Coordinates of C-alpha atoms in Angstrom, one line a residue:
Chain R
V1 CA -23.3 -15.9 -37.0
N2 CA -22.3 -14.5 -33.7
P3 CA -19.7 -15.0 -32.5
S4 CA -17.9 -15.4 -35.8
P5 CA -15.8 -18.6 -36.5
G6 CA -12.6 -16.5 -36.0
T7 CA -13.7 -15.3 -32.6
R8 CA -14.9 -18.8 -31.6
E9 CA -11.4 -20.1 -32.4
K10 CA -9.8 -17.5 -30.2
I11 CA -12.3 -18.3 -27.5
E12 CA -11.3 -22.0 -27.6
A13 CA -7.6 -21.0 -27.5
A14 CA -8.2 -18.8 -24.5
I15 CA -10.0 -21.6 -22.6
R16 CA -7.1 -24.0 -23.2
E17 CA -4.7 -21.5 -21.5
Y18 CA -6.1 -22.1 -18.0
P19 CA -6.1 -25.0 -15.6
R20 CA -9.8 -24.3 -15.0
Q21 CA -11.9 -23.2 -17.9
E22 CA -14.0 -20.7 -15.9
S23 CA -10.9 -18.5 -15.7
A24 CA -11.4 -17.8 -19.4
L25 CA -14.6 -15.8 -18.8
L26 CA -13.0 -12.3 -18.9
A27 CA -10.9 -13.2 -21.9
I28 CA -14.1 -14.5 -23.7
L29 CA -16.0 -11.3 -22.8
H30 CA -13.0 -9.2 -24.1
L31 CA -13.2 -11.1 -27.4
L32 CA -16.9 -10.8 -27.8
Q33 CA -16.7 -7.1 -27.1
Q34 CA -14.0 -6.7 -29.6
E35 CA -16.2 -8.3 -32.3
R36 CA -19.5 -6.5 -31.5
G37 CA -18.3 -3.3 -29.9
Y38 CA -20.1 -4.1 -26.6
V39 CA -21.3 -7.2 -24.7
S40 CA -24.9 -8.0 -25.6
E41 CA -27.3 -10.2 -23.7
E42 CA -26.8 -12.8 -26.5
D43 CA -23.0 -12.7 -25.9
Q44 CA -23.6 -13.2 -22.2
K45 CA -25.8 -16.2 -22.9
F46 CA -23.1 -17.6 -25.2
A47 CA -20.4 -17.3 -22.5
S48 CA -22.6 -18.8 -19.9
E49 CA -23.4 -21.8 -22.1
R50 CA -19.9 -22.3 -23.3
L51 CA -18.4 -22.3 -19.8
G52 CA -21.4 -24.0 -18.1
I53 CA -21.8 -21.2 -15.6
P54 CA -25.0 -19.4 -14.6
I55 CA -26.1 -16.4 -16.7
A56 CA -26.4 -14.4 -13.5
H57 CA -22.7 -15.0 -12.8
V58 CA -21.8 -13.7 -16.3
A59 CA -24.1 -10.7 -15.9
G60 CA -22.5 -10.0 -12.5
V61 CA -19.0 -10.0 -14.0
V62 CA -20.0 -7.9 -17.0
S63 CA -21.5 -5.2 -14.7
F64 CA -18.6 -5.3 -12.2
Y65 CA -15.8 -4.4 -14.6
T66 CA -15.9 -1.0 -16.1
M67 CA -14.3 -2.0 -19.4
F68 CA -17.3 -4.1 -20.4
R69 CA -19.9 -2.0 -22.2
R70 CA -23.5 -3.0 -22.3
R71 CA -24.6 -0.7 -25.1
P72 CA -23.0 0.3 -28.4
M73 CA -20.5 3.1 -28.2
G74 CA -18.7 5.3 -30.8
R75 CA -16.2 4.0 -33.4
H76 CA -13.7 6.0 -31.4
H77 CA -14.5 5.5 -27.7
I78 CA -12.8 8.2 -25.7
Q79 CA -12.0 7.5 -22.1
F80 CA -10.7 10.7 -20.4
C81 CA -8.8 10.2 -17.2
R82 CA -10.3 12.3 -14.4
T83 CA -8.3 11.3 -11.3
L84 CA -6.1 13.6 -9.2
S85 CA -2.8 13.8 -11.2
C86 CA -4.7 14.5 -14.4
Q87 CA -6.9 17.0 -12.6
L88 CA -3.9 18.9 -11.3
R89 CA -2.7 19.2 -14.9
G90 CA -5.9 20.5 -16.3
C91 CA -8.1 17.5 -17.4
R92 CA -11.3 19.3 -16.5
E93 CA -10.7 22.0 -19.0
L94 CA -10.0 19.5 -21.7
I95 CA -13.0 17.3 -20.9
E96 CA -15.2 20.4 -21.2
H97 CA -13.5 21.2 -24.5
V98 CA -14.1 17.8 -25.9
Q99 CA -17.8 17.9 -24.9
K100 CA -18.2 21.2 -26.6
R101 CA -16.4 20.2 -29.7
L102 CA -18.3 16.9 -30.1
G103 CA -21.6 18.3 -28.9
I104 CA -22.1 15.5 -26.4
R105 CA -22.0 15.1 -22.7
E106 CA -20.2 12.4 -20.7
G107 CA -21.6 8.9 -21.4
E108 CA -23.1 9.9 -24.8
V109 CA -22.4 8.9 -28.4
T110 CA -22.3 11.4 -31.3
P111 CA -25.4 11.0 -33.6
D112 CA -23.1 9.7 -36.5
G113 CA -21.7 7.0 -34.2
R114 CA -18.2 8.4 -34.7
F115 CA -17.3 9.3 -31.1
S116 CA -18.4 8.4 -27.6
L117 CA -17.0 10.0 -24.4
V118 CA -16.7 8.8 -20.9
T119 CA -14.5 9.9 -18.0
V120 CA -12.6 7.1 -16.2
E121 CA -10.5 6.7 -13.1
C122 CA -6.7 6.7 -13.1
L123 CA -5.2 5.0 -16.2
G124 CA -1.7 4.8 -14.8
S125 CA -0.3 7.6 -17.0
C126 CA 0.1 10.3 -14.4
G127 CA 3.6 11.4 -15.5
T128 CA 2.2 12.4 -18.9
A129 CA -1.0 14.0 -17.6
P130 CA -3.5 15.0 -18.9
M131 CA -4.3 11.9 -21.0
M132 CA -7.0 9.9 -22.6
Q133 CA -7.4 6.5 -24.1
V134 CA -9.2 6.1 -27.4
N135 CA -10.1 2.5 -28.1
D136 CA -6.8 0.7 -27.3
D137 CA -4.4 3.6 -27.5
Y138 CA -3.1 6.0 -24.9
H139 CA -2.7 9.7 -25.9
E140 CA -0.6 11.5 -23.4
G141 CA 0.7 15.0 -22.6
L142 CA -2.5 16.5 -24.1
T143 CA -3.3 20.1 -24.8
K144 CA -6.4 21.6 -26.5
E145 CA -4.5 21.8 -29.8
R146 CA -3.3 18.2 -29.6
V147 CA -6.8 16.9 -28.7
D148 CA -8.2 18.8 -31.7
R149 CA -5.6 17.3 -34.1
L150 CA -6.3 13.8 -32.7
L151 CA -10.0 14.1 -33.1
D152 CA -9.7 15.5 -36.6
S153 CA -7.6 12.4 -37.6
M154 CA -10.2 9.9 -36.3
K155 CA -12.7 9.3 -39.0
Chain J
M1 CA 27.6 7.1 -3.3
T2 CA 25.5 10.2 -3.8
A3 CA 22.3 10.0 -5.8
S4 CA 23.7 12.0 -8.7
E5 CA 26.3 9.3 -9.3
Y6 CA 23.8 6.5 -9.0
R7 CA 23.5 4.2 -12.0
P8 CA 20.1 2.7 -12.6
L9 CA 19.7 -1.0 -12.0
L10 CA 16.0 -1.5 -12.8
L11 CA 15.9 1.0 -15.7
K12 CA 19.4 0.2 -17.0
N13 CA 18.2 -1.0 -20.4
L14 CA 15.8 1.8 -21.1
H15 CA 18.2 4.0 -23.0
R16 CA 17.9 1.5 -25.9
S17 CA 14.9 2.1 -28.3
D18 CA 14.7 -1.7 -28.7
S19 CA 14.9 -2.4 -25.0
A20 CA 11.7 -4.6 -25.1
T21 CA 13.4 -7.2 -27.4
L22 CA 15.1 -10.4 -26.3
E23 CA 18.2 -9.5 -28.2
A24 CA 18.7 -6.3 -26.3
Y25 CA 17.9 -8.0 -23.0
L26 CA 20.5 -10.7 -23.7
Q27 CA 23.1 -8.2 -24.6
S28 CA 22.8 -6.5 -21.2
G29 CA 23.3 -9.9 -19.5
G30 CA 19.6 -10.9 -19.4
Y31 CA 18.6 -14.4 -18.3
R32 CA 22.0 -15.0 -16.7
A33 CA 20.4 -14.9 -13.3
L34 CA 17.8 -17.5 -14.3
A35 CA 20.6 -19.7 -15.6
R36 CA 22.5 -19.3 -12.4
A37 CA 19.4 -20.1 -10.3
L38 CA 18.6 -23.3 -12.2
K39 CA 22.2 -24.6 -12.4
E40 CA 23.8 -23.5 -9.2
L41 CA 21.1 -22.9 -6.6
T42 CA 18.3 -25.0 -5.1
P43 CA 14.9 -23.3 -4.7
E44 CA 15.6 -22.9 -1.0
Q45 CA 18.9 -21.1 -1.7
V46 CA 17.1 -18.7 -4.0
V47 CA 14.6 -17.9 -1.2
E48 CA 17.5 -17.5 1.2
E49 CA 19.3 -15.0 -1.1
V50 CA 16.1 -13.0 -1.4
K51 CA 15.7 -13.0 2.4
T52 CA 19.3 -11.9 2.8
S53 CA 18.7 -9.0 0.3
G54 CA 16.0 -7.5 2.5
L55 CA 13.8 -6.9 -0.6
R56 CA 10.4 -5.6 0.5
G57 CA 7.3 -5.7 -1.8
R58 CA 7.1 -2.7 -4.1
G59 CA 3.3 -2.9 -4.6
G60 CA 2.5 -0.9 -1.5
A61 CA 2.6 -3.0 1.7
G62 CA 6.4 -3.4 1.8
F63 CA 6.2 -7.0 3.1
P64 CA 9.6 -8.9 2.9
T65 CA 9.5 -10.9 -0.3
G66 CA 11.7 -13.7 0.9
A67 CA 9.5 -14.3 3.9
K68 CA 6.4 -14.3 1.7
W69 CA 8.0 -17.0 -0.5
G70 CA 8.9 -18.9 2.6
F71 CA 5.3 -19.2 3.6
M72 CA 4.6 -21.5 0.5
P73 CA 4.4 -25.2 1.4
K74 CA 7.5 -27.2 0.3
G75 CA 7.5 -30.2 -2.0
P76 CA 5.4 -31.1 -5.0
G77 CA 1.8 -30.2 -5.6
E78 CA -0.2 -27.6 -7.5
K79 CA 1.0 -24.1 -6.6
Y80 CA 0.9 -20.7 -8.3
L81 CA 2.9 -17.5 -8.5
V82 CA 1.1 -14.4 -9.9
M83 CA 2.8 -11.2 -11.0
N84 CA 0.5 -8.4 -10.1
A85 CA 0.5 -6.0 -13.0
D86 CA -2.8 -4.4 -12.2
E87 CA -1.2 -1.1 -11.5
S88 CA -4.1 1.2 -10.7
E89 CA -3.1 3.3 -7.6
P90 CA -3.6 6.9 -8.6
G91 CA -0.2 8.5 -9.1
T92 CA 1.6 5.3 -9.9
F93 CA 3.0 4.4 -13.4
K94 CA 6.2 2.5 -12.8
D95 CA 5.1 -1.0 -13.6
R96 CA 3.6 0.1 -16.9
L97 CA 7.1 1.4 -17.8
L98 CA 8.8 -1.9 -17.0
L99 CA 6.1 -4.0 -18.8
E100 CA 6.2 -1.9 -22.0
R101 CA 10.0 -1.2 -22.1
D102 CA 11.7 -4.1 -20.4
P103 CA 9.2 -7.0 -20.3
H104 CA 12.0 -9.7 -20.2
L105 CA 13.3 -8.3 -16.9
T106 CA 9.8 -8.9 -15.4
L107 CA 9.6 -12.3 -17.0
E108 CA 13.0 -13.4 -15.7
G109 CA 12.0 -12.3 -12.2
L110 CA 8.7 -14.2 -12.5
L111 CA 10.5 -17.4 -13.7
I112 CA 13.0 -17.3 -10.9
G113 CA 10.2 -16.7 -8.4
C114 CA 8.3 -19.7 -9.9
Y115 CA 11.4 -21.9 -9.5
A116 CA 11.9 -20.6 -5.9
V117 CA 8.4 -21.5 -4.7
G118 CA 8.1 -24.7 -6.8
C119 CA 5.4 -23.6 -9.3
S120 CA 5.2 -24.7 -12.9
H121 CA 2.5 -22.3 -14.0
G122 CA 3.0 -18.5 -13.5
F123 CA 0.4 -15.9 -14.2
I124 CA 0.6 -12.3 -15.1
Y125 CA -2.5 -10.3 -14.1
I126 CA -2.3 -7.1 -16.2
R127 CA -4.9 -4.4 -16.0
G128 CA -7.2 -4.4 -19.0
E129 CA -6.4 -0.9 -20.2
F130 CA -2.7 -1.7 -20.6
V131 CA -3.2 -3.0 -24.1
K132 CA 0.3 -2.1 -25.3
G133 CA 1.9 -3.8 -22.3
Y134 CA -0.3 -6.9 -22.9
H135 CA 0.9 -7.2 -26.5
T136 CA 4.5 -6.5 -25.5
L137 CA 4.3 -9.2 -22.9
L138 CA 2.8 -11.7 -25.4
R139 CA 5.7 -11.0 -27.8
A140 CA 8.3 -11.3 -25.1
I141 CA 6.8 -14.6 -23.9
A142 CA 6.9 -16.0 -27.5
E143 CA 10.5 -14.9 -27.9
A144 CA 11.5 -16.4 -24.5
R145 CA 9.7 -19.7 -25.3
A146 CA 11.4 -20.0 -28.6
K147 CA 14.8 -19.7 -26.9
G148 CA 13.9 -22.2 -24.2
Y149 CA 13.5 -19.8 -21.2
I150 CA 9.8 -20.8 -20.9
G151 CA 8.3 -24.2 -21.3
R152 CA 9.6 -27.7 -20.6
K153 CA 13.1 -28.4 -19.2
I154 CA 14.1 -24.8 -19.1
L155 CA 17.8 -24.3 -20.2
G156 CA 18.3 -28.0 -19.9
S157 CA 17.3 -28.2 -16.3
G158 CA 14.5 -30.3 -14.8
F159 CA 12.4 -27.1 -14.3
D160 CA 9.2 -26.7 -16.4
C161 CA 7.3 -23.5 -16.3
E162 CA 4.4 -22.0 -18.4
I163 CA 3.4 -18.4 -18.2
T164 CA -0.1 -17.1 -18.9
V165 CA -1.0 -13.4 -19.3
Y166 CA -4.5 -12.6 -17.9
R167 CA -6.2 -9.3 -18.8
G168 CA -8.3 -7.6 -16.1
A169 CA -11.2 -5.4 -17.2
G170 CA -11.1 -2.2 -15.3
A171 CA -11.4 -2.6 -11.5
Y172 CA -9.0 -0.9 -9.0
I173 CA -9.9 -3.5 -6.4
C174 CA -8.3 -6.3 -8.4
G175 CA -4.9 -4.9 -7.4
E176 CA -5.7 -6.3 -3.9
E177 CA -4.3 -9.8 -4.0
T178 CA -7.3 -11.8 -3.0
A179 CA -9.6 -9.8 -5.3
L180 CA -7.1 -10.4 -8.0
L181 CA -7.3 -14.2 -7.4
E182 CA -11.1 -14.1 -7.5
S183 CA -10.9 -12.2 -10.8
L184 CA -8.4 -14.8 -12.1
E185 CA -11.0 -17.4 -11.4
G186 CA -13.4 -15.6 -13.7
K187 CA -15.4 -13.9 -11.0
R188 CA -16.2 -10.4 -9.7
G189 CA -13.2 -9.0 -7.9
H190 CA -14.5 -9.3 -4.3
P191 CA -11.6 -9.6 -1.8
R192 CA -11.5 -12.7 0.4
L193 CA -11.3 -12.8 4.2
K194 CA -7.8 -13.5 5.5
P195 CA -6.9 -16.0 7.0
P196 CA -6.6 -18.3 5.2
F197 CA -3.8 -16.5 3.4
P198 CA -3.1 -17.1 -0.3
A199 CA 0.1 -19.1 0.6
Q200 CA -2.3 -21.7 2.0
V201 CA -5.5 -21.2 0.0
G202 CA -5.0 -19.1 -3.1
L203 CA -5.8 -19.5 -6.8
Y204 CA -8.2 -22.5 -7.3
G205 CA -7.8 -23.1 -3.5
K206 CA -4.1 -24.0 -4.0
P207 CA -1.0 -22.3 -2.4
T208 CA -0.4 -19.0 -4.2
T209 CA 2.0 -16.1 -4.0
V210 CA 1.2 -12.7 -5.5
N211 CA 4.1 -10.3 -6.2
N212 CA 4.2 -6.8 -7.7
V213 CA 5.9 -6.3 -11.1
E214 CA 8.7 -4.1 -9.7
T215 CA 9.3 -6.5 -6.8
L216 CA 10.0 -9.4 -9.3
A217 CA 12.1 -7.1 -11.5
N218 CA 14.5 -6.8 -8.5
V219 CA 14.9 -10.6 -8.2
P220 CA 17.3 -11.2 -11.2
M221 CA 19.9 -8.8 -9.8
I222 CA 19.7 -10.4 -6.4
V223 CA 20.3 -13.8 -7.8
E224 CA 23.1 -12.6 -10.0
N225 CA 25.0 -10.5 -7.5
G226 CA 23.9 -12.0 -4.2
G227 CA 21.6 -10.9 -1.4
N228 CA 24.5 -9.2 0.5
W229 CA 25.4 -7.0 -2.4
Y230 CA 21.8 -5.9 -2.8
A231 CA 21.5 -5.2 1.0
G232 CA 24.2 -2.6 0.6
I233 CA 22.0 -0.5 -1.6
G234 CA 19.7 2.0 0.2
R235 CA 19.3 2.0 4.0
E236 CA 19.0 -0.6 6.7
K237 CA 15.8 -2.6 6.4
N238 CA 14.9 -0.4 3.4
T239 CA 17.2 -1.9 0.8
G240 CA 17.6 -1.8 -2.9
P241 CA 16.7 0.5 -5.8
K242 CA 13.2 2.1 -6.0
L243 CA 11.1 3.5 -8.8
Y244 CA 9.5 6.8 -7.8
C245 CA 6.7 8.2 -9.9
L246 CA 6.5 12.0 -9.8
S247 CA 3.3 13.6 -11.1
G248 CA 1.3 16.8 -10.5
H249 CA 2.9 20.2 -10.3
V250 CA 6.4 19.1 -11.1
K251 CA 8.6 20.5 -13.9
K252 CA 9.8 17.1 -15.1
P253 CA 7.2 14.5 -14.1
G254 CA 8.1 10.8 -14.7
V255 CA 9.7 7.7 -13.2
Y256 CA 12.9 8.2 -11.3
E257 CA 15.1 5.4 -10.0
F258 CA 17.2 5.9 -6.8
P259 CA 18.1 3.9 -3.8
L260 CA 15.5 3.7 -1.1
G261 CA 15.8 6.6 1.3
I262 CA 16.5 9.5 -1.1
P263 CA 15.3 12.7 0.5
F264 CA 12.0 13.9 -1.0
R265 CA 13.4 17.4 -1.5
E266 CA 16.4 16.1 -3.4
L267 CA 14.1 14.0 -5.6
L268 CA 11.8 17.0 -6.4
Y269 CA 14.3 19.9 -6.7
E270 CA 17.5 18.3 -7.9
H271 CA 16.2 15.5 -10.2
A272 CA 12.6 16.4 -11.2
G273 CA 13.4 20.0 -12.0
G274 CA 11.5 21.4 -9.0
M275 CA 8.0 22.9 -9.0
L276 CA 6.1 23.4 -12.3
R277 CA 5.8 27.2 -11.9
E278 CA 8.5 29.3 -10.1
D279 CA 5.9 31.5 -8.5
H280 CA 3.8 28.7 -7.1
P281 CA 5.6 26.9 -4.3
L282 CA 5.0 23.4 -2.8
K283 CA 1.9 23.2 -0.7
A284 CA 1.5 19.5 -0.2
V285 CA 2.8 16.1 -1.3
V286 CA 1.2 12.6 -1.3
P287 CA 4.3 10.4 -1.2
G288 CA 3.0 6.9 -1.9
G289 CA -0.1 6.9 -4.1
S290 CA -3.5 8.4 -3.4
S291 CA -4.2 6.0 -0.5
V292 CA -1.6 7.4 1.9
P293 CA -1.8 10.3 4.3
I294 CA -0.8 13.7 2.8
L295 CA 2.2 15.8 4.0
R296 CA 2.2 19.6 4.2
A297 CA 5.2 21.4 2.6
D298 CA 6.6 22.1 6.1
Q299 CA 6.5 18.3 6.8
S300 CA 8.1 17.3 3.5
D301 CA 11.7 17.1 4.7
V302 CA 11.5 13.3 4.7
R303 CA 13.4 10.4 3.3
M304 CA 11.6 8.3 0.7
D305 CA 11.6 4.8 2.3
F306 CA 9.2 2.5 4.1
D307 CA 10.3 3.2 7.7
S308 CA 11.2 7.0 7.3
L309 CA 7.8 7.7 5.9
A310 CA 6.0 5.6 8.5
A311 CA 7.8 7.6 11.1
A312 CA 6.6 10.8 9.4
G313 CA 3.0 9.5 9.8
T314 CA 2.5 8.4 6.2
L315 CA 3.5 5.5 3.9
L316 CA 5.8 4.8 1.0
G317 CA 3.0 2.8 -0.6
S318 CA 3.5 2.4 -4.3
A319 CA 5.8 5.5 -4.4
G320 CA 3.3 7.4 -6.5
V321 CA 4.5 10.9 -5.5
I322 CA 1.8 13.5 -6.2
V323 CA 3.0 17.1 -5.9
M324 CA 0.6 20.0 -5.3
D325 CA 1.4 23.7 -5.4
D326 CA -0.4 26.6 -3.7
T327 CA -3.1 26.8 -6.4
V328 CA -4.7 23.6 -5.2
C329 CA -7.8 23.6 -3.2
I330 CA -7.4 20.7 -0.7
V331 CA -11.1 20.2 -0.4
D332 CA -11.4 19.9 -4.2
A333 CA -8.4 17.5 -4.4
L334 CA -10.0 15.3 -1.7
L335 CA -13.3 15.3 -3.4
N336 CA -11.6 14.0 -6.5
L337 CA -10.1 11.1 -4.6
A338 CA -13.4 10.4 -2.7
R339 CA -15.2 10.0 -6.0
F340 CA -12.4 7.6 -7.0
Y341 CA -12.9 5.4 -4.0
A342 CA -16.7 5.5 -4.1
H343 CA -16.5 4.3 -7.7
E344 CA -13.9 1.6 -6.9
S345 CA -15.5 0.2 -3.7
C346 CA -16.5 -3.4 -4.6
G347 CA -19.6 -3.0 -2.4
Q348 CA -19.0 -6.0 -0.1
C349 CA -18.6 -4.3 3.2
T350 CA -21.0 -1.7 4.5
P351 CA -18.5 0.8 6.0
C352 CA -16.7 1.1 2.7
R353 CA -19.7 0.9 0.4
E354 CA -21.8 3.5 2.3
G355 CA -18.9 5.5 3.8
T356 CA -17.3 6.3 0.5
G357 CA -20.7 7.7 -0.7
W358 CA -21.0 9.8 2.4
Y359 CA -17.6 11.2 1.9
V360 CA -18.6 12.4 -1.6
Q361 CA -21.8 13.9 -0.4
I362 CA -20.2 15.8 2.4
L363 CA -17.3 17.1 0.3
E364 CA -19.6 18.1 -2.5
R365 CA -21.7 20.2 -0.1
L366 CA -18.5 21.8 1.3
E367 CA -17.5 22.6 -2.3
R368 CA -20.9 24.1 -3.0
G369 CA -20.5 26.3 0.1
E370 CA -23.3 24.5 2.0
G371 CA -21.0 22.7 4.4
K372 CA -21.6 22.8 8.2
S373 CA -18.8 23.1 10.8
S374 CA -19.8 19.7 12.1
D375 CA -19.0 18.2 8.7
L376 CA -15.3 18.3 9.5
D377 CA -15.6 16.1 12.5
L378 CA -18.1 13.9 10.6
L379 CA -15.4 13.2 8.0
V380 CA -12.9 12.2 10.6
D381 CA -15.5 10.2 12.5
L382 CA -16.4 8.3 9.3
S383 CA -12.8 7.5 8.8
D384 CA -12.6 6.0 12.3
R385 CA -15.6 3.8 11.6
I386 CA -14.3 2.6 8.2
Q387 CA -10.6 1.9 9.0
G388 CA -10.0 -1.6 10.2
N389 CA -13.6 -2.6 9.7
T390 CA -13.6 -3.9 6.2
I391 CA -12.4 -7.2 4.6
C392 CA -9.7 -5.5 2.5
P393 CA -7.5 -2.5 2.7
L394 CA -9.6 -0.3 0.4
G395 CA -11.5 1.0 3.4
D396 CA -8.2 2.0 5.0
A397 CA -7.0 3.4 1.7
V398 CA -9.8 6.0 1.7
A399 CA -10.0 6.6 5.4
M400 CA -6.3 7.5 5.7
P401 CA -6.3 10.3 3.1
V402 CA -9.6 11.8 4.3
R403 CA -8.5 11.9 7.9
S404 CA -5.1 13.4 7.0
Y405 CA -6.4 16.0 4.5
V406 CA -8.9 17.3 7.1
T407 CA -6.4 17.2 10.0
Q408 CA -3.4 18.7 8.1
F409 CA -5.4 21.4 6.3
R410 CA -8.2 22.0 8.8
E411 CA -8.2 25.8 8.4
E412 CA -8.9 25.3 4.7
F413 CA -11.9 23.2 5.4
E414 CA -13.1 25.7 8.0
H415 CA -12.6 28.5 5.5
H416 CA -15.0 26.6 3.1
V417 CA -17.6 26.4 5.8
R418 CA -17.3 30.0 7.0
H419 CA -16.7 31.9 3.7
K420 CA -18.3 29.4 1.3
K421 CA -15.2 29.4 -0.9
C422 CA -11.6 28.3 -1.2
L423 CA -8.5 29.5 0.6
A424 CA -6.3 28.5 -2.3
A425 CA -4.5 31.1 -4.4
T426 CA -6.4 30.8 -7.7
A427 CA -8.9 27.9 -7.7
P428 CA -12.4 29.1 -6.8
A429 CA -14.8 26.7 -5.2
G430 CA -16.5 24.2 -7.5
V431 CA -14.1 24.6 -10.4

């Protein structure tokens, strides 16, 4: 069953937090993505029906916000910050390094589904640049060696 | 008081490893200001104290907070206060520090703000990527609710207040207050035309105030010590402590707290350890986040406050101080930012949607060595056509840096056109 009973329960709790239920749309999409790894068309239909809002509205929201993914990504989804402060501290070299190491380009997933890589705009961690976010976690003050150790530890 | 003797007020709890807990916060006098507000002051008196303090918004615009609260209609009725924790301005990372390390300080500020404007449901709009900050806030709210700081009849008073944390999902534009409200209503973050202003027509069409995290973090100390005490910190019309975010080619990047008005050179050379590499001197500084005009090294003898930086032709903005040494190619740095704004434009207004794409194309061809001398004027002309002609300030936020980079470093752009490569010390074109 999709979404699972556990996710459905969290969705109902999210809806109760807001004075108007349509405010829960982003929270619902976050929960659906957490379960599936991305937001599918089926998920969008579910959100649309649960909140009583047009599917076009849901699709518009999903495509507007960069955190919502519309296709499966790796188990470890790497988001490398590319904005100015990180660039000044060498993120381009590190992004090139990660691409070579994983054998994928930006936007791709490794064939074993272990890693995916995208570059993203400023993650608000400029004082510890260069940095990347892998799934929910920030990894800051990166060097090639530190990136290698982190990637090795992610199975 | 010199800056070296300055004792932090906003970051005073951060020396403790357990600074995010309610216990630590209470031990440093936390929630005393909320108790004082509820027991000794009327909402109008809280607004008056904040007006007296001179506190100006720390999100970027520097608008007086007390005046903003004063715009909210008096009396009963559905109203909202939203803490803007969608920190996304490149070069800025102060709110994240407060949210992760001292969440109760931000909550206390939000609760006092809710009391002041007569709102019984406050929201925190946190950017989606701040997962750690989100969970820290949820824990802090649960702790505060269990002790009666959030919920019904707070501290035995007649004041009820609920707090809901709302996660964004990756959109710079949602830091703009009306885009934030659209997003909170479960929509795409498209900024609204003003007027009407949120204080009249905000969240769900009801009166709403949006305040930055750092702004609200200043409120408890104002309520506890009085507006006059606060107004004695910093400089005239630029009062209070300020969090400065130093990044780029700095030896000790990070968040520094000093009174508004600290000289930039003192901040960089005395506190942040100076330039990253001894043999590469300062070339340029962006003093207030990526959206403000750049200053050349010879223009950097400035004080870091709203009015001093405005007089110097730039802005304090979010105090995201991006430091660049002489290895930086200015064309390359600007292209990085142009790509940022092109990606983050919401697409509503033609000048911004199309103009940001033009910037990228023109700067890419300059970087490739295919630029024309007319491109320099075209970049400035584009800025003139975007600025002031869009619904929200994102248009201005890209037009200002582009115009200033081209104007302040014109010879570098010309060098790209004539010699098809960079003037900068080490960075070749296109790297």
